[in-house]
XYZ file of C-alpha atoms in Angstrom:
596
model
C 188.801 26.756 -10.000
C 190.905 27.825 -6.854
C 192.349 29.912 -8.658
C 194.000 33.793 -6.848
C 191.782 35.906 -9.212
C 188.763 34.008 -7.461
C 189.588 35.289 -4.265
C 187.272 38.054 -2.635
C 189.649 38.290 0.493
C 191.512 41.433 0.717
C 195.076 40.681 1.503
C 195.066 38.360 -0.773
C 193.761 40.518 -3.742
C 196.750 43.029 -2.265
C 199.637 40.349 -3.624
C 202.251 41.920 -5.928
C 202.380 39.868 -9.021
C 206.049 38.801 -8.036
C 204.616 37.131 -5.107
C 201.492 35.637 -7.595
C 203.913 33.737 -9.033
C 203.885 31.066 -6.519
C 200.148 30.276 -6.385
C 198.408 26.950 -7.909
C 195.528 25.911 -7.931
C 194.762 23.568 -5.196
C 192.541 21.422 -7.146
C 190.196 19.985 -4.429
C 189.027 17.461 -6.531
C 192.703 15.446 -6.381
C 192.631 14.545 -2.630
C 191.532 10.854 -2.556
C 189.434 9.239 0.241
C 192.913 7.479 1.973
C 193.627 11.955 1.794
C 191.005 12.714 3.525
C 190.810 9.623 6.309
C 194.674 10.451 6.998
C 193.518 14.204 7.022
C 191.130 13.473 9.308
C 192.998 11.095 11.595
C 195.435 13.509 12.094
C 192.938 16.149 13.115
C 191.434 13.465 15.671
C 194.260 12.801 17.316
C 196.009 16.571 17.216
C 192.582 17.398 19.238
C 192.437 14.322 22.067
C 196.038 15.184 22.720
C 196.391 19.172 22.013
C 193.323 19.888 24.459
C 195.801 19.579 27.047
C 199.044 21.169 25.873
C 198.126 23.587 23.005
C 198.018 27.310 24.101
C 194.667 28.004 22.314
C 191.229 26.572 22.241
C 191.638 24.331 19.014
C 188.466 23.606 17.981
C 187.651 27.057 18.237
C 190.886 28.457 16.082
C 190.092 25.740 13.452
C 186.331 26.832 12.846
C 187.482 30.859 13.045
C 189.905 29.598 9.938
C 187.365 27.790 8.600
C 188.926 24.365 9.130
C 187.319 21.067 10.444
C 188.777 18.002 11.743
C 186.691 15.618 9.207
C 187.697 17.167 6.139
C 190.411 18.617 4.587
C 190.025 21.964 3.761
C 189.141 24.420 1.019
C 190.796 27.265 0.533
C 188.162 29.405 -0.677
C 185.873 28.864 2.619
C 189.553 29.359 4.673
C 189.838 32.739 2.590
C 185.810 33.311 3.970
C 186.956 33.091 7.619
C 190.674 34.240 7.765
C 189.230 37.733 5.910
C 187.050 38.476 8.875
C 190.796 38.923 10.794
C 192.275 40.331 8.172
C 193.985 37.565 6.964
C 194.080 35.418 3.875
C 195.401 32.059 2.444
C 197.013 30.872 -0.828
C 198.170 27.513 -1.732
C 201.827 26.758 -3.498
C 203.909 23.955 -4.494
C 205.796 22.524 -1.493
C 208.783 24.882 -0.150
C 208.895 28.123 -1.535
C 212.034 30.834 -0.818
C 212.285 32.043 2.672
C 212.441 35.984 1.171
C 208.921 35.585 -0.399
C 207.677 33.256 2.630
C 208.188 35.919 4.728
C 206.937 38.644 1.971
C 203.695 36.776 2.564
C 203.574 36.857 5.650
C 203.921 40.817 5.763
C 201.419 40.497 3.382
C 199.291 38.880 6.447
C 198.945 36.236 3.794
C 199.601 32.511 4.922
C 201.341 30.173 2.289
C 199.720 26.559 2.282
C 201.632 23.482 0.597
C 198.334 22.432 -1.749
C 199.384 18.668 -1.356
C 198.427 16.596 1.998
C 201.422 13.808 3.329
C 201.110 10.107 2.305
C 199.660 7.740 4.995
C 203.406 6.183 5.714
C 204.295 9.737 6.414
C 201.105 10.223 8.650
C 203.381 11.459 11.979
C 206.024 13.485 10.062
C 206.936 15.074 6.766
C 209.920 17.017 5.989
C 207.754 18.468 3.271
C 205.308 21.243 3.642
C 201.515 20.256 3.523
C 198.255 21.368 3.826
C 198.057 19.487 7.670
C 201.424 21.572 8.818
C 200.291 24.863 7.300
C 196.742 25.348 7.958
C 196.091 22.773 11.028
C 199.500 23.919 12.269
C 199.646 28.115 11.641
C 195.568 28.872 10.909
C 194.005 28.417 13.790
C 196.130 30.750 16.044
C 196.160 33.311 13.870
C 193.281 34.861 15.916
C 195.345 35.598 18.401
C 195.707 39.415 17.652
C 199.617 39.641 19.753
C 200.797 36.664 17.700
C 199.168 37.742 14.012
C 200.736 40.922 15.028
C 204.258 39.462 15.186
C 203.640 36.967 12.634
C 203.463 39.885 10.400
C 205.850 42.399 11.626
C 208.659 39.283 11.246
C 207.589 38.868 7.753
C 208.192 42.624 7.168
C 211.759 42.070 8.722
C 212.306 38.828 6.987
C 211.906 40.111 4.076
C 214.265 42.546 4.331
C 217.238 39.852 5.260
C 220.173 39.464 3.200
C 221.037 35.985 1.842
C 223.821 34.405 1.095
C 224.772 32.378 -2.314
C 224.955 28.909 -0.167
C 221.446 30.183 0.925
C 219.730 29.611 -2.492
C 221.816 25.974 -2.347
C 220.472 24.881 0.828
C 217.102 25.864 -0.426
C 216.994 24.150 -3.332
C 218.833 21.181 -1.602
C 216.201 20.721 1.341
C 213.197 21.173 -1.444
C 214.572 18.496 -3.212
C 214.783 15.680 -0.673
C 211.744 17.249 0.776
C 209.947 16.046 -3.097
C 211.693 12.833 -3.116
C 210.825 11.531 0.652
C 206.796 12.551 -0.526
C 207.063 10.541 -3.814
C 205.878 7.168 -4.144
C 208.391 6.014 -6.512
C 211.355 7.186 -5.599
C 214.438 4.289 -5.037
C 216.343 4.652 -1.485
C 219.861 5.312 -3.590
C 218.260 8.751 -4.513
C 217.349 9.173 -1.153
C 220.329 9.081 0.381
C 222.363 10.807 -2.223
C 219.815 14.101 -2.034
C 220.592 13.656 2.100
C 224.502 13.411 1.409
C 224.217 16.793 -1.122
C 222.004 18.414 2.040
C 224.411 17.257 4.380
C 228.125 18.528 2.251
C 225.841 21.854 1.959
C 224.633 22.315 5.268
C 228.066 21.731 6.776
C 229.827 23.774 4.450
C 227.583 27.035 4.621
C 230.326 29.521 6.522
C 229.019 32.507 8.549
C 224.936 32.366 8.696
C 223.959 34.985 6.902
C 221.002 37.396 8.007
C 218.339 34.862 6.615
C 219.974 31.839 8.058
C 219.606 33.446 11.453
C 216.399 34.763 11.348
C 215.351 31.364 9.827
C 215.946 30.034 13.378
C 214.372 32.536 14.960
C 211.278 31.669 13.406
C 212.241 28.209 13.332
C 211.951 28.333 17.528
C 208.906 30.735 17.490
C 206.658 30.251 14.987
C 207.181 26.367 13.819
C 208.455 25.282 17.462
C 207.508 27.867 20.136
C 206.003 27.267 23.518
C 204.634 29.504 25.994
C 204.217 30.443 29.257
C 206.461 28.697 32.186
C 209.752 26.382 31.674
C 207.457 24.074 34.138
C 204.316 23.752 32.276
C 204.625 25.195 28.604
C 201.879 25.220 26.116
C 202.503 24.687 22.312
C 201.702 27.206 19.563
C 204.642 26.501 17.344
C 202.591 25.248 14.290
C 205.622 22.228 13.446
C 204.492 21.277 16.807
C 200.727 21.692 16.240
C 200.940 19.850 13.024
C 202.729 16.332 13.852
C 201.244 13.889 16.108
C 204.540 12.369 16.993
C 206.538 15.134 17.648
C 203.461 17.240 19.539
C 203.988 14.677 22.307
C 207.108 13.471 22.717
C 208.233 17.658 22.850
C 206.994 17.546 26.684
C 209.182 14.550 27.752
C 211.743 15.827 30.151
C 214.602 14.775 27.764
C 213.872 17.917 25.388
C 215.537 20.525 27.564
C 212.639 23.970 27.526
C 214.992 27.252 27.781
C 213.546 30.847 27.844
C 213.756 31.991 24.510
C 215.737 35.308 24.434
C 218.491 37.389 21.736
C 220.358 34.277 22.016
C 218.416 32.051 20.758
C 219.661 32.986 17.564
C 223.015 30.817 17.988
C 220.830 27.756 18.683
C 220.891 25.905 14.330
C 218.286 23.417 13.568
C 217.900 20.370 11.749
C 214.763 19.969 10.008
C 215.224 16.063 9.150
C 215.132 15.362 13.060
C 213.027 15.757 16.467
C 214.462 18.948 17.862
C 216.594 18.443 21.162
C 215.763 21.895 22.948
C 212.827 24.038 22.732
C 212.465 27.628 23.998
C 209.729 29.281 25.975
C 208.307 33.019 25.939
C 206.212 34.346 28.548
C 204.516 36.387 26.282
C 203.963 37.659 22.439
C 205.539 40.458 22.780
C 208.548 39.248 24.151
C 208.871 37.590 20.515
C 208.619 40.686 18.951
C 211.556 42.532 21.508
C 213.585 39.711 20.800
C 213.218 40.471 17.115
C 213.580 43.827 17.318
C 217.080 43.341 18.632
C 217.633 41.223 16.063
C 216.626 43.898 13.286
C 218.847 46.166 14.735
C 221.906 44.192 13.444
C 220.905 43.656 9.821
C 221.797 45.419 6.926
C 218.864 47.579 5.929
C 219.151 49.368 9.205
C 223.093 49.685 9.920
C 224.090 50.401 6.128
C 227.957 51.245 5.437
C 230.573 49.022 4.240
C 229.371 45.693 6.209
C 226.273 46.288 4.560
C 227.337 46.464 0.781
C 229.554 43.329 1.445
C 226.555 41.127 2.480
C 225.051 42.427 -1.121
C 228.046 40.879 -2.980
C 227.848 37.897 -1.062
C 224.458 37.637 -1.570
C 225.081 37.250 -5.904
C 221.297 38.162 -6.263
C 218.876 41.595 -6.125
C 219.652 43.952 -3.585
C 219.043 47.616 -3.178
C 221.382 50.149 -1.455
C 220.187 53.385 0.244
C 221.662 56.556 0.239
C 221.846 59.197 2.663
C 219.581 61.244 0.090
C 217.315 58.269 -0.006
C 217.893 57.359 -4.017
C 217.410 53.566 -4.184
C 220.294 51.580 -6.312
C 218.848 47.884 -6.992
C 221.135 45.449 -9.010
C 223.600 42.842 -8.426
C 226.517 44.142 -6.404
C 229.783 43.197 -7.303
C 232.344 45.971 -6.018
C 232.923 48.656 -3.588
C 235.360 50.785 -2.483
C 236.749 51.552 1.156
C 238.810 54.207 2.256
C 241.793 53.647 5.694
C 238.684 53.874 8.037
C 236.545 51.185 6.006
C 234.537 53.888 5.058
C 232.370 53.311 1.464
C 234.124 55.692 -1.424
C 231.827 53.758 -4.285
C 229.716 51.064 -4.822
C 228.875 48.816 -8.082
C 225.996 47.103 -9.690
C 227.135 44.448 -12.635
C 223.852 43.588 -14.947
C 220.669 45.355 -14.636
C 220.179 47.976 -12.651
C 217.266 50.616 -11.602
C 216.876 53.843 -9.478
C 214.189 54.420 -6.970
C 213.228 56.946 -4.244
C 210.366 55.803 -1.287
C 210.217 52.377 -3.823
C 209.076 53.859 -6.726
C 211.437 53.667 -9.631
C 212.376 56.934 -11.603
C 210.830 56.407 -14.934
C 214.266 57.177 -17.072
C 216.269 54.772 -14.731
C 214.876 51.171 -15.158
C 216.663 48.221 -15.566
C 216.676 48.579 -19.267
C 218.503 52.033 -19.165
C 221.138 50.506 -16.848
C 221.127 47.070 -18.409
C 224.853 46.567 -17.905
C 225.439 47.909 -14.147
C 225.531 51.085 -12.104
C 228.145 52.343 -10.156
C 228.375 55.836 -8.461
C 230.861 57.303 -5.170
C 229.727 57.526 -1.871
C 230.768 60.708 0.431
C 230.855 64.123 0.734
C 233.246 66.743 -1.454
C 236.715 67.229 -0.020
C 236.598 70.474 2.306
C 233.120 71.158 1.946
C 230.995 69.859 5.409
C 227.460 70.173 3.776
C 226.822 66.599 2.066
C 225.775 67.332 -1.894
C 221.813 66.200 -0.831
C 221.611 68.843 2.003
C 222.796 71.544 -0.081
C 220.554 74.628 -1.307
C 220.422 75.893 -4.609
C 223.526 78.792 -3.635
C 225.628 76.210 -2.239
C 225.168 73.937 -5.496
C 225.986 76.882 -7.391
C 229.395 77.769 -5.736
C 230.558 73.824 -6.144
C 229.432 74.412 -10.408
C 226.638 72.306 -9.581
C 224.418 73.850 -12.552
C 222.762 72.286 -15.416
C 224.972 73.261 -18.588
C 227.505 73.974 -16.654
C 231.470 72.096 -16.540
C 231.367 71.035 -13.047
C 234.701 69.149 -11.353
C 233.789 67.280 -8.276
C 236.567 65.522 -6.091
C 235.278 63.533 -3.430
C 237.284 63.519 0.262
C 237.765 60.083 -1.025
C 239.969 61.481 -3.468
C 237.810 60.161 -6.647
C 236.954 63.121 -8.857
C 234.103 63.843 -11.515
C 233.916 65.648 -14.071
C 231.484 66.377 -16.931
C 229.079 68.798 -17.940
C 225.583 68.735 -16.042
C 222.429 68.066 -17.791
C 220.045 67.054 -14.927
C 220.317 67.621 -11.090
C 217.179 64.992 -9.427
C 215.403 65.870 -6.261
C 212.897 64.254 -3.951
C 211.847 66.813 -1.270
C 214.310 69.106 -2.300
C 216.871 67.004 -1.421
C 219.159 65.952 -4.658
C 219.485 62.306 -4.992
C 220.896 61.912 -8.478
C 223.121 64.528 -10.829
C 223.072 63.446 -14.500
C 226.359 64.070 -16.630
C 227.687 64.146 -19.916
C 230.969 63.766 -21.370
C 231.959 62.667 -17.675
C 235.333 61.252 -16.544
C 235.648 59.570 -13.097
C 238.566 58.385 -11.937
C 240.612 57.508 -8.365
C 243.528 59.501 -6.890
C 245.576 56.552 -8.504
C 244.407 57.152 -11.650
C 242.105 54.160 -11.772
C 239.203 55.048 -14.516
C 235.653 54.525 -13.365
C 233.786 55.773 -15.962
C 234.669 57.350 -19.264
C 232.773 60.174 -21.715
C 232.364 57.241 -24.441
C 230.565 55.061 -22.163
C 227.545 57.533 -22.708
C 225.330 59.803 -19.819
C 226.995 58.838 -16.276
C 224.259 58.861 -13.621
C 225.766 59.549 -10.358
C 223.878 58.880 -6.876
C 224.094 61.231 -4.604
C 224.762 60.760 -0.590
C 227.332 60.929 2.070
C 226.821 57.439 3.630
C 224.767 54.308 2.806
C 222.267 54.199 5.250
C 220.591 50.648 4.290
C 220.495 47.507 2.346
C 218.399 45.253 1.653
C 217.299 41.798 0.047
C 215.394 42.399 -3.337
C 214.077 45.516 -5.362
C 213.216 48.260 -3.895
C 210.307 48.717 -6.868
C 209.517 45.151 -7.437
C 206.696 45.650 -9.693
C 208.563 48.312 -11.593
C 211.870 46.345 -11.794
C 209.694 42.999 -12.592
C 211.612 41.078 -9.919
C 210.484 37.188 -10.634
C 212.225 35.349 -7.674
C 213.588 32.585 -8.031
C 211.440 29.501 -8.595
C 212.243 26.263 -8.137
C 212.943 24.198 -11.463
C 211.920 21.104 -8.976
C 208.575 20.279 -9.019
C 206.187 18.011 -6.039
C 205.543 14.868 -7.742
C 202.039 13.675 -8.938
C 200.982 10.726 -7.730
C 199.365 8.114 -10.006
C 197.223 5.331 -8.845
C 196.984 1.328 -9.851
C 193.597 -0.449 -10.238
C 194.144 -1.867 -6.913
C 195.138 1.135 -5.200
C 191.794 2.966 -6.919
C 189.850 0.243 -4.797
C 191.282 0.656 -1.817
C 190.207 4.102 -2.333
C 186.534 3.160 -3.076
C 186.772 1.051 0.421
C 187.830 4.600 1.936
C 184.709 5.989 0.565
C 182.081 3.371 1.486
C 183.357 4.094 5.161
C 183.168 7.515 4.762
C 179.426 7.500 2.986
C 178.345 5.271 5.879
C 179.992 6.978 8.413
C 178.545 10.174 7.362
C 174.672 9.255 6.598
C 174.831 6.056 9.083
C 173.388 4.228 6.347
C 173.900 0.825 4.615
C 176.095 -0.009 7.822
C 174.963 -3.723 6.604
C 178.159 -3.444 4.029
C 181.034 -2.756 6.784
C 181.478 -6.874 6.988
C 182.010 -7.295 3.503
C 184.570 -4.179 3.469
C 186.603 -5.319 6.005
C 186.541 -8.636 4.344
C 188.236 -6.951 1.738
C 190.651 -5.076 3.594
C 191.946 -7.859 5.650
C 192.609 -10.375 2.340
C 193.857 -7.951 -0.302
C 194.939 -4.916 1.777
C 197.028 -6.385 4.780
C 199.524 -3.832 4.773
C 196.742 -0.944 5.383
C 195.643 -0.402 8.875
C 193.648 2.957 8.873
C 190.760 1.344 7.427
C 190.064 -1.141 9.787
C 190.170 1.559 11.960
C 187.403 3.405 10.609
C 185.119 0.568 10.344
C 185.880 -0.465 14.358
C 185.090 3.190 15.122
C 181.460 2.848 13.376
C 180.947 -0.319 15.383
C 181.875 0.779 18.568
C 179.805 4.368 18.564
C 176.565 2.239 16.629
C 177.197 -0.428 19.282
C 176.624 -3.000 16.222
C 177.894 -6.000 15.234
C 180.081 -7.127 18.278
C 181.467 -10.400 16.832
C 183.126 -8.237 14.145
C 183.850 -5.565 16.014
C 185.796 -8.067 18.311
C 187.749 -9.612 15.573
C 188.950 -6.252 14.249
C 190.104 -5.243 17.684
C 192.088 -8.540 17.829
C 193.281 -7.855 13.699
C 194.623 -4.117 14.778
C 196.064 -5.222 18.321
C 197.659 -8.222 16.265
C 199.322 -5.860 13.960
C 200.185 -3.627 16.407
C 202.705 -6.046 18.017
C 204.257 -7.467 14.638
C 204.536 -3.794 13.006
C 206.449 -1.753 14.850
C 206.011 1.200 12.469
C 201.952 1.351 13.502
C 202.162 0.099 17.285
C 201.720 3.777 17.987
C 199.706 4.514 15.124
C 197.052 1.981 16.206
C 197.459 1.998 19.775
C 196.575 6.152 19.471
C 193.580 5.557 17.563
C 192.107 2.691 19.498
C 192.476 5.287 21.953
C 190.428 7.795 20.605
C 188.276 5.576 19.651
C 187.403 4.804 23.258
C 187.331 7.803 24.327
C 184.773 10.002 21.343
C 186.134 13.213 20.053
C 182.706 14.506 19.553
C 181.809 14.453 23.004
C 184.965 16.132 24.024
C 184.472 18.900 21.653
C 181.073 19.729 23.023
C 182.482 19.495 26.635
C 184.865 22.130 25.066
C 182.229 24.665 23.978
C 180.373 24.537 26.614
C 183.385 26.204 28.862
């Protein structure tokens, strides 16, 4: 049904397919009527509070995304709206990596958690759902400044280098994420997934590139505020999205800084109400900030560094010579000479070649299955690098096809073998193709050997980048990594089903103000077999009060909700917010709002 192929929006249509991966269905038909009512509770009470504090018009973001506070919504009308700003919207499976998060986002493609938060997680979730990612990040993604850096950090982020405790924390927060969103999980399993997130999050050494941008966006675009330390306004969409946290942000205790290039040493915990926030004046001071950022990471600073954030990182990476040939593969050894300058680097497993990211077609991952490994430098006593040199100049080092050529590096490691094929992009050569090649160190230490077959060896004087992932993903067929762990599917009880059907008789009368005869008899039922539930009653005292009927029983439910507010101290503020916005009509403040 919602399925990516049904899709007319552009950016969506534009996904590689190792990005596809992630998208399911989002099955509209599964949200239940308590869904919906905590969907649209939410909404009600995000909107009587975020009038005030929220940096955008709300109602007006949410209807440009094609979102409404009453109903939870479908992806296919959000993928309607979001195209007309060149946007789009896909739904996934709870957390997904951070490197193809932020993919997306480049993509200008925002990544929605299909499943909605359980009614005892109405304030908070740890886990991503559909409230937090479109009621939270669609509606300001009119704003043209912040799409614009939404986007442009999603081209950087995906870029960042991980490290191998990276993919642990990931998997570690997804899983209690799954667990504290599943209805029948025991508090044992609980705690140990916390104590494995804990041992990993304290353990994780130097934050690598993705950790650090991770809080970047982290104090942007799920926690930013704008405007003055004084009187900030929210558009952090972890803000937007929780009713709790949304308010209690502005109390004096959370200290607002000015969000700068050192914001970046500020860590977060995701399992807990932030103690700091940090305030921009404007967009684009985001995207400086950033930019200062990018200068320090890998795929623009290259060299040594560089190639040891690639081993680190035990996953896909590409290095970039100075001649601009593309090595992707696992790398698992380089070479430095006494100025901790790169003499060779090494790929274990498969590799592939690529110039501008597109793979040569003889140089996939299946002809380098078992690695790749090639020197890095320029030949001792000669200043022109190999890739700047003109045909005479390859000539007089025996650079000729046919020909016996002996290279020695200033590195001191030497090739030689007979050329077969000399590569160029731009007349620049990136790659010289031997056979019966030797290489070997000063020391004697053998690289490569004639019986190993064709030696391929990369040409360029310096590594000038590095970077997370292939640099042909289609070509090199780069699945990420998925998750093993998958959200849990809730099943539901007889009497859970008729709680449900209570749900929709409110709804049904709510919505065609008809048979408003049977709200006595429902809330009947709620109040005998459904004590612990408190939304309902709710719903049914809203009717009342706006209809102005049946003041006896509206009466009594007041007294029921203000009664459980005092002996449940886990809804006091639940209830005592939406008796609130029950008395004052979100309706008529929405019209007071469009007519500004």
């Amino acid at each position: 049904m919602n399925d990516f192929n049904d899709f007319n929006n552009p950016q969506v249509a534009k996904l590689p397919k190792h990005l596809k991966q992630f998208i399911v269905e989002q099955h509209y038909e599964k949200y239940t009527p308590i869904d919906q009512a905590v969907w649209r509770y939410v909404m009600r009470q995000n909107y009587s509070y975020l009038k005030h504090v929220a940096y955008y018009p709300y109602i007006k973001g949410l209807q440009r995304a094609g979102l409404s506070i009453e109903h939870i919504p479908d992806l296919q009308n959000m993928n309607d709206n979001l195209g007309k700003i060149g946007w789009g919207a896909v739904t996934v499976d709870g957390f997904i990596p951070p490197a193809a998060f932020m993919e997306y986002q480049a993509y200008r493609v925002l990544v929605i958690a299909a499943d909605i938060r359980q009614i005892n997680h109405i304030e908070y979730t740890p886990a991503p759902d559909i409230i937090h990612e479109s009621a939270g990040h669609a509606p300001i993604i009119a704003d043209a400044d912040y799409n614009n850096y939404l986007s442009y950090f999603g081209s950087i982020g995906a870029k960042a280098m991980f490290s191998s405790k990276d993919f642990e924390l990931y998997e570690a927060i997804r899983h209690l994420s799954i667990l504290k969103e599943a209805a029948d999980v025991q508090e044992q399993e609980i705690a140990k997934a916390e104590q494995r997130l804990q041992q990993i999050s304290e353990n994780m050494g130097e934050p690598s590139e993705m950790a650090l941008l991770g809080r970047l966006h982290w104090w942007t675009v799920e926690y930013g505020l704008i405007g003055t330390l004084e009187n900030p306004k929210i558009y952090g969409a972890g803000l937007l999205s929780s009713i709790g946290e949304s308010s209690s942000c502005m109390k004096p205790e959370v200290k607002k800084l000015w969000y700068n290039k050192d914001t970046v040493n500020y860590p977060y915990d995701i399992t807990k109400p932030q103690p700091q926030l940090f305030v921009t004046e404007t967009f684009q001071n985001l995207v400086d900030v950033l930019e200062d950022f990018a200068d320090t990471m890998a795929f623009r600073r290259g060299g040594a560094e560089s190639i040891v954030k690639a081993i680190e990182c035990k996953n896909p990476a590409t290095a970039v010579y100075s001649s601009g040939l593309q090595v992707t593969g696992v790398f698992t050894d380089m070479g430095i000479d006494q100025n901790d300058e790169l003499t060779f680097i090494k790929t274990t497993g498969p590799s592939a070649l690529a110039v501008d990211g597109v793979q040569f077609e003889a140089h996939s991952k299946l002809h380098h299955k078992d690695g790749f490994s090639s020197p890095v430098g320029k030949l001792k006593g000669i200043d022109t690098p190999i890739e700047d040199m003109d045909m005479r100049q390859l000539l007089e080092c025996g650079i000729k096809p046919f020909n016996m050529a002996i290279l020695e590096f200033e590195s001191g490691i030497t090739v030689k073998g007979i050329v077969k094929v000399i590569s160029q992009k731009d007349r620049r050569t990136c790659l010289i193709s031997f056979d019966n090649c030797t290489v070997k160190e000063s020391n004697g230490n053998i690289l490569f050997q004639p019986e190993w077959g064709r030696y391929d060896m990369a040409i360029g004087a310096t590594i000038v980048s590095v970077f997370n992932g292939a640099a042909d993903k289609e070509a090199y067929e780069e699945i990420t990594h998925v998750s093993d762990k998958q959200t849990h599917k809730l099943g539901y009880d007889e009497k859970t089903q008729k709680l449900h059907s209570i749900y929709e008789s409110i709804r049904a009368i709510r919505e065609h103000e008809e048979n408003l005869d049977q709200l006595p008899d429902l809330f009947a039922q709620v109040k005998t077999e459904y004590r612990q539930d408190w939304l309902s009653a709710l719903e049914i005292l809203e009717i009342l009060h706006h209809k102005q009927l049946f003041p006896e029983l509206a009466k009594e439910i007041r007294n029921y909700l203000e009664l459980k507010s005092e002996n449940e101290a886990e809804h006091k503020k639940l209830i005592n917010d939406g008796l609130h916005v029950i008395e004052n009509p979100i309706s008529q403040q929405i019209t007071e709002e469009d007519n500004q």
